[in-house]
Amino acid sequence: MSRIAYVNGQYLPHRMAHVHIEDRGYQFADGVYEVVTVSSGKLIDEAGHLDRLWRSLGELKIAAPMKREPLKFVMREVIRRNSIFDGIIYMQVTRGVAPRDHPFPDNTAPALVMTAKRLSIPKAAKKAEEGVSVITLPDIRWARRDIKSVSLLPNILAKQEAKDKGAYEAFMVDDAGMVTEGSSTNAWIVDQDGKIITRETSNSILAGITRAALLRELEEKGLEVEIRNFSVDELQNAREVFLTSSTSYVLPVVKVDDHVIGNGHPGSISLNLRGIYQDFMTSGS
Ligand code: PDD
């Protein structure tokens, strides 16, 4: 069965799905995106993702390509036409097509592309059972990391460096030596006293939807979390480390640079939190 993409009003097989060469997303990375988890056929935290999409669009003064309800319909249609049970939806909105010129074009409609892809649950479970390794790198991104922009060059360079070093993710570090986030994930630690710590949201990181859902679940369960910056030193010497994202859920980290975390196996708190998040996906959204 061929994969189906939604492109500016049409559902097309991938091989026939194209965007214009003067799409500003292609020429300027002038656009934003969202990745939404599909779990057992359900969209996870759809409202949170749509709120963030609208916020990103607003920050860049890009018009919404359609109202929220029709967009929700397209998302469901993309899931249905691709027979996705467990996977993700990728959606991207750019400022549209116009002759190349830096200022915003007048009267140009935004362009919307949506694709969907299956994720392998057994593969993800194996990764979580074993834990993953991360490296740390200087954060060389711009000052508006809160906007989910398709401009991801520093992120892909960081992810490639992690891959080249046999790691799953790169955690980026600001000029003050504090961890910002992963190249496509949010970073968390559990300190030696068992306290769960994650950085506060600001313009320095993306406000992860998975991070927010986990924080809500932890609050409901009365589990304490400290929302504050943490240093590379704290990261490397943490009792546990884990990361969150729409594609990784809650994923234990067992090695940071050359430092083995705990006994080199996923920690009990990280695994418990992964379970809590999975319960949320099953029942909560
Ligand atoms: N990435 N930080 C960055 C820089 C991200 O790109 C992402 C998501 C996150 C986690 O956000 P969320 O929990 O809302 O997925 C944090 C997506 C998955 C991606 O680029 O593929």
mmCIF file of C-alpha atoms in Angstrom, residues 35-246:
data_model
loop_
_atom_site.group_PDB
_atom_site.id
_atom_site.type_symbol
_atom_site.label_atom_id
_atom_site.label_comp_id
_atom_site.label_asym_id
_atom_site.label_seq_id
_atom_site.Cartn_x
_atom_site.Cartn_y
_atom_site.Cartn_z
ATOM 1 C CA VAL A 35 4.888 15.769 15.308
ATOM 2 C CA VAL A 36 1.879 14.115 16.945
ATOM 3 C CA THR A 37 1.917 10.596 18.378
ATOM 4 C CA VAL A 38 -0.693 8.111 17.235
ATOM 5 C CA SER A 39 -1.101 5.346 19.802
ATOM 6 C CA SER A 40 -3.596 2.511 19.268
ATOM 7 C CA GLY A 41 -5.226 4.695 16.607
ATOM 8 C CA LYS A 42 -5.629 7.665 18.966
ATOM 9 C CA LEU A 43 -3.993 11.074 18.616
ATOM 10 C CA ILE A 44 -2.099 11.801 21.828
ATOM 11 C CA ASP A 45 -2.370 15.327 23.247
ATOM 12 C CA GLU A 46 -3.852 16.650 20.021
ATOM 13 C CA ALA A 47 -5.050 19.865 21.693
ATOM 14 C CA GLY A 48 -1.586 20.598 23.111
ATOM 15 C CA HIS A 49 0.038 20.117 19.714
ATOM 16 C CA LEU A 50 -2.528 22.302 17.966
ATOM 17 C CA ASP A 51 -2.160 25.016 20.626
ATOM 18 C CA ARG A 52 1.606 24.961 20.123
ATOM 19 C CA LEU A 53 1.217 24.999 16.319
ATOM 20 C CA TRP A 54 -0.998 28.079 16.545
ATOM 21 C CA ARG A 55 1.468 29.720 18.910
ATOM 22 C CA SER A 56 4.434 29.011 16.590
ATOM 23 C CA LEU A 57 2.468 30.384 13.621
ATOM 24 C CA GLY A 58 1.519 33.480 15.611
ATOM 25 C CA GLU A 59 5.107 34.157 16.694
ATOM 26 C CA LEU A 60 6.196 34.086 13.033
ATOM 27 C CA LYS A 61 3.097 35.931 11.750
ATOM 28 C CA ILE A 62 2.193 33.059 9.433
ATOM 29 C CA ALA A 63 -1.550 32.687 8.868
ATOM 30 C CA ALA A 64 -3.153 29.380 9.858
ATOM 31 C CA PRO A 65 -3.687 27.270 6.726
ATOM 32 C CA MET A 66 -7.213 26.378 7.887
ATOM 33 C CA LYS A 67 -9.343 26.465 11.020
ATOM 34 C CA ARG A 68 -8.745 23.969 13.804
ATOM 35 C CA GLU A 69 -11.713 21.670 13.117
ATOM 36 C CA PRO A 70 -10.926 21.073 9.422
ATOM 37 C CA LEU A 71 -7.276 20.521 10.365
ATOM 38 C CA LYS A 72 -8.361 17.875 12.876
ATOM 39 C CA PHE A 73 -10.366 16.253 10.111
ATOM 40 C CA VAL A 74 -7.333 16.167 7.793
ATOM 41 C CA MET A 75 -5.245 14.599 10.574
ATOM 42 C CA ARG A 76 -7.780 11.807 11.002
ATOM 43 C CA GLU A 77 -8.022 11.336 7.259
ATOM 44 C CA VAL A 78 -4.229 11.016 6.957
ATOM 45 C CA ILE A 79 -4.249 8.413 9.745
ATOM 46 C CA ARG A 80 -7.097 6.520 8.079
ATOM 47 C CA ARG A 81 -5.667 6.600 4.565
ATOM 48 C CA ASN A 82 -2.305 5.332 5.844
ATOM 49 C CA SER A 83 -3.852 2.751 8.194
ATOM 50 C CA ILE A 84 -1.791 4.004 11.129
ATOM 51 C CA PHE A 85 -2.373 2.271 14.463
ATOM 52 C CA ASP A 86 0.887 3.168 16.219
ATOM 53 C CA GLY A 87 2.954 5.909 14.653
ATOM 54 C CA ILE A 88 3.201 9.627 14.128
ATOM 55 C CA ILE A 89 1.708 12.420 12.086
ATOM 56 C CA TYR A 90 4.075 15.069 10.744
ATOM 57 C CA MET A 91 2.564 18.382 9.737
ATOM 58 C CA GLN A 92 4.308 21.391 8.362
ATOM 59 C CA VAL A 93 3.024 24.864 7.606
ATOM 60 C CA THR A 94 5.130 27.317 5.631
ATOM 61 C CA ARG A 95 4.497 30.916 4.677
ATOM 62 C CA GLY A 96 3.712 29.692 1.171
ATOM 63 C CA VAL A 97 4.965 30.143 -2.367
ATOM 64 C CA ALA A 98 6.349 33.448 -3.634
ATOM 65 C CA PRO A 99 9.276 34.725 -5.732
ATOM 66 C CA ARG A 100 12.368 34.629 -3.517
ATOM 67 C CA ASP A 101 12.605 37.839 -1.503
ATOM 68 C CA HIS A 102 13.334 38.136 2.202
ATOM 69 C CA PRO A 103 10.336 40.217 3.408
ATOM 70 C CA PHE A 104 7.009 38.462 3.884
ATOM 71 C CA PRO A 105 5.128 38.265 0.557
ATOM 72 C CA ASP A 106 1.749 39.990 0.280
ATOM 73 C CA ASN A 107 -1.391 37.891 -0.113
ATOM 74 C CA THR A 108 0.330 34.515 -0.132
ATOM 75 C CA ALA A 109 -1.571 31.560 1.260
ATOM 76 C CA PRO A 110 0.328 29.362 3.747
ATOM 77 C CA ALA A 111 1.214 25.865 2.546
ATOM 78 C CA LEU A 112 0.245 22.764 4.535
ATOM 79 C CA VAL A 113 1.808 19.336 4.184
ATOM 80 C CA MET A 114 0.937 16.324 6.325
ATOM 81 C CA THR A 115 2.414 12.826 6.336
ATOM 82 C CA ALA A 116 2.109 9.834 8.628
ATOM 83 C CA LYS A 117 4.430 6.995 9.468
ATOM 84 C CA ARG A 118 4.238 3.794 11.493
ATOM 85 C CA LEU A 119 6.484 3.287 14.505
ATOM 86 C CA SER A 120 7.683 -0.098 15.649
ATOM 87 C CA ILE A 121 6.490 -0.620 19.230
ATOM 88 C CA PRO A 122 8.723 -3.701 19.855
ATOM 89 C CA LYS A 123 11.801 -1.766 18.686
ATOM 90 C CA ALA A 124 10.909 1.155 20.970
ATOM 91 C CA ALA A 125 10.304 -1.201 23.898
ATOM 92 C CA LYS A 126 13.710 -2.836 23.403
ATOM 93 C CA LYS A 127 15.408 0.576 23.379
ATOM 94 C CA ALA A 128 13.636 1.492 26.621
ATOM 95 C CA GLU A 129 14.623 -1.811 28.242
ATOM 96 C CA GLU A 130 18.276 -1.274 27.405
ATOM 97 C CA GLY A 131 18.443 2.500 27.735
ATOM 98 C CA VAL A 132 20.276 4.801 25.348
ATOM 99 C CA SER A 133 23.402 6.920 25.443
ATOM 100 C CA VAL A 134 23.695 10.659 24.877
ATOM 101 C CA ILE A 135 26.531 13.055 24.218
ATOM 102 C CA THR A 136 26.734 16.719 25.206
ATOM 103 C CA LEU A 137 27.447 19.513 22.744
ATOM 104 C CA PRO A 138 27.409 23.311 22.773
ATOM 105 C CA ASP A 139 23.965 24.699 21.929
ATOM 106 C CA ILE A 140 24.571 26.798 18.807
ATOM 107 C CA ARG A 141 20.909 27.501 18.003
ATOM 108 C CA TRP A 142 19.106 30.841 17.723
ATOM 109 C CA ALA A 143 17.414 32.583 20.663
ATOM 110 C CA ARG A 144 13.809 31.502 19.859
ATOM 111 C CA ARG A 145 13.924 27.774 20.446
ATOM 112 C CA ASP A 146 10.379 27.953 21.828
ATOM 113 C CA ILE A 147 9.125 28.231 18.233
ATOM 114 C CA LYS A 148 8.850 24.823 16.565
ATOM 115 C CA SER A 149 10.495 26.062 13.390
ATOM 116 C CA VAL A 150 11.506 23.781 10.521
ATOM 117 C CA SER A 151 14.881 25.536 10.636
ATOM 118 C CA LEU A 152 16.709 22.627 12.285
ATOM 119 C CA LEU A 153 20.297 22.765 10.992
ATOM 120 C CA PRO A 154 21.966 22.886 14.436
ATOM 121 C CA ASN A 155 19.651 20.092 15.603
ATOM 122 C CA ILE A 156 20.485 17.784 12.713
ATOM 123 C CA LEU A 157 24.215 18.503 13.065
ATOM 124 C CA ALA A 158 23.957 17.611 16.758
ATOM 125 C CA LYS A 159 21.953 14.429 16.042
ATOM 126 C CA GLN A 160 24.449 13.376 13.373
ATOM 127 C CA GLU A 161 27.367 13.898 15.753
ATOM 128 C CA ALA A 162 25.543 11.747 18.307
ATOM 129 C CA LYS A 163 24.965 9.073 15.665
ATOM 130 C CA ASP A 164 28.615 9.192 14.548
ATOM 131 C CA LYS A 165 29.617 8.597 18.178
ATOM 132 C CA GLY A 166 27.208 5.695 18.568
ATOM 133 C CA ALA A 167 24.802 7.713 20.735
ATOM 134 C CA TYR A 168 21.045 8.113 20.418
ATOM 135 C CA GLU A 169 20.798 11.794 21.240
ATOM 136 C CA ALA A 170 22.822 14.956 21.816
ATOM 137 C CA PHE A 171 21.944 17.101 24.817
ATOM 138 C CA MET A 172 22.871 20.699 24.127
ATOM 139 C CA VAL A 173 24.554 22.985 26.622
ATOM 140 C CA ASP A 174 24.279 26.782 26.892
ATOM 141 C CA ASP A 175 27.131 29.246 27.490
ATOM 142 C CA ALA A 176 26.640 28.979 31.258
ATOM 143 C CA GLY A 177 27.264 25.204 31.174
ATOM 144 C CA MET A 178 23.574 24.396 31.731
ATOM 145 C CA VAL A 179 21.783 21.724 29.718
ATOM 146 C CA THR A 180 19.086 23.153 27.430
ATOM 147 C CA GLU A 181 17.496 20.105 25.743
ATOM 148 C CA GLY A 182 18.131 17.300 23.292
ATOM 149 C CA SER A 183 18.322 17.883 19.537
ATOM 150 C CA SER A 184 14.736 16.572 19.293
ATOM 151 C CA THR A 185 13.860 15.760 22.922
ATOM 152 C CA ASN A 186 13.593 17.337 26.378
ATOM 153 C CA ALA A 187 16.189 16.396 29.000
ATOM 154 C CA TRP A 188 15.535 15.263 32.581
ATOM 155 C CA ILE A 189 17.653 14.028 35.486
ATOM 156 C CA VAL A 190 17.027 12.324 38.808
ATOM 157 C CA ASP A 191 19.572 13.542 41.363
ATOM 158 C CA GLN A 192 21.275 11.388 44.009
ATOM 159 C CA ASP A 193 18.428 12.207 46.446
ATOM 160 C CA GLY A 194 15.858 10.870 43.979
ATOM 161 C CA LYS A 195 14.539 14.296 42.976
ATOM 162 C CA ILE A 196 13.218 14.613 39.407
ATOM 163 C CA ILE A 197 14.558 17.735 37.688
ATOM 164 C CA THR A 198 13.869 19.339 34.306
ATOM 165 C CA ARG A 199 14.609 22.785 32.893
ATOM 166 C CA GLU A 200 11.933 25.459 32.966
ATOM 167 C CA THR A 201 10.348 26.497 29.681
ATOM 168 C CA SER A 202 11.478 29.801 28.177
ATOM 169 C CA ASN A 203 12.751 30.950 24.790
ATOM 170 C CA SER A 204 15.743 28.629 25.370
ATOM 171 C CA ILE A 205 13.914 25.338 24.819
ATOM 172 C CA LEU A 206 10.884 23.898 23.118
ATOM 173 C CA ALA A 207 7.971 23.451 25.501
ATOM 174 C CA GLY A 208 7.628 19.720 24.888
ATOM 175 C CA ILE A 209 4.109 18.345 24.861
ATOM 176 C CA THR A 210 5.362 15.045 26.313
ATOM 177 C CA ARG A 211 7.225 16.975 29.034
ATOM 178 C CA ALA A 212 4.030 18.859 29.916
ATOM 179 C CA ALA A 213 1.914 15.672 29.961
ATOM 180 C CA LEU A 214 4.414 13.913 32.212
ATOM 181 C CA LEU A 215 4.541 16.923 34.564
ATOM 182 C CA ARG A 216 0.733 16.872 34.774
ATOM 183 C CA GLU A 217 0.720 13.150 35.535
ATOM 184 C CA LEU A 218 3.416 13.566 38.203
ATOM 185 C CA GLU A 219 1.539 16.411 39.837
ATOM 186 C CA GLU A 220 -1.645 14.344 39.909
ATOM 187 C CA LYS A 221 0.237 11.537 41.598
ATOM 188 C CA GLY A 222 1.794 13.914 44.114
ATOM 189 C CA LEU A 223 5.332 13.204 42.871
ATOM 190 C CA GLU A 224 7.649 16.138 43.383
ATOM 191 C CA VAL A 225 9.521 17.703 40.453
ATOM 192 C CA GLU A 226 12.034 20.521 40.570
ATOM 193 C CA ILE A 227 11.746 22.792 37.543
ATOM 194 C CA ARG A 228 15.148 24.405 37.191
ATOM 195 C CA ASN A 229 18.237 24.525 35.040
ATOM 196 C CA PHE A 230 20.811 21.807 35.661
ATOM 197 C CA SER A 231 24.468 21.675 34.702
ATOM 198 C CA VAL A 232 26.452 19.195 32.616
ATOM 199 C CA ASP A 233 28.166 18.166 35.837
ATOM 200 C CA GLU A 234 24.816 17.348 37.456
ATOM 201 C CA LEU A 235 23.798 15.482 34.303
ATOM 202 C CA GLN A 236 26.934 13.359 34.205
ATOM 203 C CA ASN A 237 26.684 12.566 37.918
ATOM 204 C CA ALA A 238 22.927 12.044 38.086
ATOM 205 C CA ARG A 239 21.412 8.922 39.591
ATOM 206 C CA GLU A 240 19.184 8.631 36.538
ATOM 207 C CA VAL A 241 18.761 10.463 33.252
ATOM 208 C CA PHE A 242 15.909 10.260 30.777
ATOM 209 C CA LEU A 243 14.481 12.136 27.827
ATOM 210 C CA THR A 244 10.978 12.807 26.539
ATOM 211 C CA SER A 245 9.424 13.420 23.128
ATOM 212 C CA SER A 246 6.450 12.466 20.996
#
